[in-house]
Short mmCIF file of C-alpha atoms in Angstrom, two decimals:
data_model
loop_
_atom_site.label_atom_id
_atom_site.label_comp_id
_atom_site.label_asym_id
_atom_site.label_seq_id
_atom_site.Cartn_x
_atom_site.Cartn_y
_atom_site.Cartn_z
CA MET W 1 2.10 -10.89 -6.50
CA SER W 2 4.87 -13.47 -6.51
CA GLN W 3 5.98 -16.74 -7.97
CA ASP W 4 8.10 -19.18 -6.11
CA THR W 5 11.33 -17.73 -7.50
CA GLN W 6 10.82 -14.19 -6.23
CA ASN W 7 13.30 -12.75 -3.76
CA ALA W 8 12.60 -10.16 -1.11
CA GLY W 9 14.04 -8.94 2.17
CA ILE W 10 12.81 -9.34 5.69
CA ASP W 11 12.78 -6.43 8.13
CA SER W 12 12.83 -6.84 11.89
CA ALA W 13 11.50 -4.44 14.48
CA GLY W 14 10.01 -4.33 17.95
CA HIS W 15 6.27 -4.61 18.39
CA ASP W 16 3.34 -4.33 20.69
CA THR W 17 2.24 -7.46 22.53
CA ASP W 18 -1.32 -6.77 21.42
CA ALA W 19 -0.23 -6.80 17.77
CA VAL W 20 1.47 -10.22 17.81
CA PRO W 21 0.11 -12.78 20.29
CA GLY W 22 2.72 -14.54 22.39
CA SER W 23 5.41 -11.88 22.01
CA ALA W 24 7.19 -9.94 24.71
CA PRO W 25 7.74 -6.17 24.84
CA LEU W 26 11.27 -4.96 24.21
CA GLY W 27 13.24 -1.75 24.58
CA SER W 28 11.21 1.22 25.72
CA GLY W 29 8.02 -0.78 26.32
CA ALA W 30 4.85 -1.73 24.53
CA ALA W 31 3.98 1.82 23.50
CA GLY W 32 7.37 2.32 21.87
CA MET W 33 7.16 -1.06 20.16
CA GLY W 34 3.75 -0.17 18.79
CA ARG W 35 5.15 2.98 17.22
CA ILE W 36 8.00 1.02 15.65
CA VAL W 37 5.62 -1.56 14.21
CA LYS W 38 3.35 1.14 12.83
CA ARG W 39 6.32 2.81 11.15
CA GLU W 40 7.35 -0.50 9.57
CA THR W 41 3.87 -1.48 8.40
CA HIS W 42 2.47 1.91 7.33
CA THR W 43 3.71 4.38 4.75
CA SER W 44 4.96 7.76 5.92
CA ARG W 45 2.90 10.85 5.13
CA ALA W 46 5.82 13.21 5.74
CA VAL W 47 6.44 13.89 2.04
CA VAL W 48 2.77 14.61 1.32
CA SER W 49 2.57 16.85 4.37
CA VAL W 50 5.61 18.83 3.26
CA ILE W 51 4.14 19.24 -0.23
CA ALA W 52 0.81 20.45 1.16
CA ALA W 53 2.52 22.85 3.57
CA GLY W 54 4.75 24.16 0.79
CA LEU W 55 1.79 24.84 -1.50
CA VAL W 56 -0.10 26.67 1.25
CA MET W 57 2.97 28.73 2.17
CA ALA W 58 3.62 29.62 -1.48
CA LEU W 59 0.00 30.68 -2.02
CA PHE W 60 -0.21 32.87 1.07
CA GLY W 61 3.32 34.20 0.53
CA TYR W 62 2.39 35.34 -2.95
CA ALA W 63 -0.85 36.88 -1.68
CA LEU W 64 1.11 38.74 1.00
CA LEU W 65 3.63 39.94 -1.59
CA GLU W 66 0.95 41.29 -3.93
CA THR W 67 -0.87 42.93 -1.01
CA GLY W 68 2.34 44.61 0.16
CA VAL W 69 3.15 45.84 -3.36
CA ARG W 70 -0.36 47.29 -3.68
CA ALA W 71 -0.12 48.92 -0.24
CA ILE W 72 2.97 50.94 -1.23
CA GLY W 73 1.40 51.99 -4.54
CA GLN W 74 3.62 49.88 -6.82
CA PRO W 75 2.36 47.96 -9.87
CA PRO W 76 1.46 44.32 -9.20
CA TRP W 77 4.13 41.70 -9.59
CA LEU W 78 1.85 39.33 -11.54
CA VAL W 79 -1.79 40.23 -10.94
CA ASP W 80 -3.50 42.77 -8.72
CA PRO W 81 -5.32 41.11 -5.77
CA GLN W 82 -8.50 43.05 -6.44
CA THR W 83 -8.43 42.10 -10.12
CA ALA W 84 -7.81 38.47 -9.23
CA ALA W 85 -10.76 38.48 -6.81
CA GLU W 86 -13.03 40.04 -9.44
CA ARG W 87 -12.02 37.38 -11.98
CA VAL W 88 -12.71 34.60 -9.51
CA VAL W 89 -16.14 36.02 -8.72
CA ALA W 90 -16.90 36.38 -12.45
CA LEU W 91 -16.03 32.77 -13.30
CA PRO W 92 -16.58 31.17 -15.75
CA ALA W 93 -16.83 34.38 -17.77
CA GLY W 94 -13.74 35.26 -19.77
CA ILE W 95 -12.17 31.78 -19.67
CA PRO W 96 -12.45 29.23 -22.50
CA PRO W 97 -14.50 26.17 -21.47
CA LEU W 98 -11.65 23.77 -22.33
CA LEU W 99 -9.15 25.63 -20.14
CA LEU W 100 -11.69 25.88 -17.34
CA GLY W 101 -12.39 22.15 -17.54
CA VAL W 102 -8.71 21.18 -17.54
CA THR W 103 -7.97 23.49 -14.61
CA GLY W 104 -10.90 22.11 -12.65
CA ALA W 105 -9.83 18.53 -13.33
CA VAL W 106 -6.26 19.20 -12.17
CA ILE W 107 -7.46 20.88 -8.98
CA ALA W 108 -9.92 18.05 -8.31
CA MET W 109 -7.22 15.40 -8.80
CA ALA W 110 -4.82 17.24 -6.50
CA GLY W 111 -7.53 17.56 -3.87
CA LEU W 112 -8.41 13.87 -4.17
CA PHE W 113 -4.74 12.94 -3.83
CA PHE W 114 -4.32 14.85 -0.58
CA PHE W 115 -7.71 13.68 0.74
CA LEU W 116 -6.96 9.99 0.15
CA ASN W 117 -3.53 10.33 1.74
CA ALA W 118 -5.21 11.87 4.78
CA VAL W 119 -8.00 9.32 5.31
CA LEU W 120 -6.57 6.02 4.03
CA PRO W 121 -4.50 3.92 6.45
CA GLY W 122 -1.56 3.67 4.04
CA ARG W 123 -0.61 0.11 4.96
CA ARG W 124 2.44 -1.47 3.41
CA ALA W 125 2.34 -4.94 1.88
CA ARG W 126 3.72 -6.56 5.04
CA HIS W 127 2.65 -8.93 7.80
CA LEU W 128 3.95 -9.54 11.29
CA LEU W 129 5.31 -12.93 12.37
CA PRO W 130 5.24 -13.85 16.06
CA ASP W 131 8.48 -14.19 17.98
CA ARG W 132 9.23 -14.32 21.72
CA ARG W 133 12.12 -11.86 21.53
CA ALA W 134 11.29 -9.57 18.61
CA ALA W 135 8.62 -8.73 16.09
CA VAL W 136 9.48 -9.83 12.57
CA VAL W 137 8.01 -7.70 9.79
CA VAL W 138 7.91 -9.69 6.54
CA ASP W 139 7.11 -8.46 3.05
CA ASP W 140 4.07 -10.13 1.51
CA GLU W 141 6.26 -11.15 -1.45
CA VAL W 142 8.34 -13.31 0.88
CA ILE W 143 5.22 -15.01 2.23
CA ALA W 144 3.92 -15.47 -1.31
CA ALA W 145 7.18 -17.08 -2.44
CA ALA W 146 7.12 -19.57 0.45
CA LEU W 147 3.47 -20.45 -0.11
CA ALA W 148 3.99 -20.80 -3.87
CA ARG W 149 6.76 -23.30 -3.21
CA ARG W 150 4.52 -25.26 -0.84
CA ALA W 151 1.60 -25.23 -3.29
CA ARG W 152 3.87 -26.33 -6.13
CA LEU W 153 5.07 -29.36 -4.16
CA ALA W 154 1.54 -30.29 -3.12
CA ALA W 155 0.19 -29.96 -6.67
CA ASN W 156 3.26 -31.57 -8.26
CA VAL W 157 3.51 -28.93 -10.96
CA ALA W 158 6.24 -26.66 -12.30
CA LYS W 159 7.02 -23.35 -10.62
CA GLU W 160 5.58 -21.42 -13.58
CA GLN W 161 2.18 -23.02 -12.93
CA VAL W 162 1.70 -21.56 -9.46
CA MET W 163 1.21 -17.93 -8.53
CA VAL W 164 0.29 -16.68 -5.07
CA VAL W 165 -1.19 -13.27 -4.32
CA VAL W 166 -0.98 -12.11 -0.70
CA SER W 167 -3.02 -9.17 0.57
CA ARG W 168 -3.75 -8.01 4.10
CA ASN W 169 -6.71 -10.34 4.69
CA ARG W 170 -6.55 -12.84 1.84
CA ILE W 171 -4.18 -15.26 0.17
CA THR W 172 -5.12 -16.44 -3.31
CA VAL W 173 -3.34 -19.47 -4.76
CA ASN W 174 -3.63 -19.69 -8.56
CA VAL W 175 -2.73 -23.07 -10.02
CA ARG W 176 -2.58 -24.14 -13.68
CA PRO W 177 -2.71 -27.94 -13.75
CA THR W 178 -0.78 -30.13 -16.15
CA SER W 179 -2.95 -31.60 -18.90
CA GLY W 180 -3.73 -35.24 -18.26
CA VAL W 181 -2.46 -35.15 -14.66
CA PRO W 182 -5.18 -35.11 -11.98
CA LEU W 183 -5.00 -32.27 -9.47
CA ARG W 184 -6.55 -32.30 -5.99
CA PRO W 185 -7.42 -28.67 -5.12
CA ASP W 186 -8.44 -29.63 -1.57
CA ALA W 187 -5.03 -31.16 -0.88
CA VAL W 188 -3.23 -28.09 -2.21
CA LEU W 189 -5.47 -25.79 -0.18
CA GLU W 190 -4.91 -27.79 2.99
CA ALA W 191 -1.14 -27.79 2.47
CA VAL W 192 -1.07 -24.01 2.02
CA ARG W 193 -3.31 -23.50 5.06
CA ARG W 194 -0.98 -25.57 7.23
CA GLU W 195 1.97 -23.53 6.00
CA VAL W 196 0.15 -20.30 6.85
CA GLU W 197 -0.76 -21.58 10.31
CA GLU W 198 2.87 -22.50 10.95
CA MET W 199 3.97 -19.00 9.91
CA GLY W 200 1.29 -17.36 12.04
CA PRO W 201 1.17 -14.02 10.18
CA TRP W 202 -0.81 -11.19 11.75
CA PRO W 203 -3.40 -10.31 10.67
CA MET W 204 -4.22 -13.89 9.71
CA PRO W 205 -5.38 -13.93 6.06
CA GLU W 206 -7.96 -16.27 4.57
CA VAL W 207 -6.62 -18.79 2.06
CA ARG W 208 -8.38 -19.45 -1.24
CA ILE W 209 -7.40 -21.49 -4.27
CA GLN W 210 -8.24 -20.96 -7.93
CA VAL W 211 -7.57 -23.72 -10.44
CA ALA W 212 -7.38 -22.69 -14.09
CA THR W 213 -9.72 -24.48 -16.48
CA ALA W 214 -7.04 -24.72 -19.19
CA GLY W 215 -4.16 -27.01 -18.39
CA VAL W 216 -0.50 -26.81 -19.36
CA VAL W 217 1.03 -29.33 -21.72
CA GLY W 218 3.60 -31.33 -19.77
CA ALA W 219 7.21 -31.66 -20.91
#
């Protein structure tokens, strides 16, 4: 979400010719460019993977420790494996309902977190702009700022009266008109569409406009 005064940076990277029409492969070839573009436009799952691996290692390491302690006839470090297994089988007996519910909710939330990180694409708020020599990866906030400026000029309103929201497949232009001053939504929409077509972002989002019913008192 951005107004026309927002600032953001622009990242550049190589890309696949299939990703941005009219571009040329650079460096190590199209396959390498595709990997670079994917790294720039998708979030990394390395941190989540390390957390999951660490939890699994800690769980099995503890189980191995308790098993080894039991094998040499020493008292358990925290809980005897056989006792732990019996308690799990006997659930929910012996555990207060509130504690059981909280524990189940925490486990379910952790499982949902790892599941969503595994199945969702994890796209960043960025679009690709075509270029003959390189792929330009631009933050959606930068695109929103440029489109907000264009919409503001077309609507002849102040910068506070225009807000543009850019998502992967949609651009929504929100305009609050000035009271007593006629506003042509079609003209604003056409101006923003032309600006988007000149940018040529990929994937190409659909442009929509929303005009507020309550106007702003002019200065």
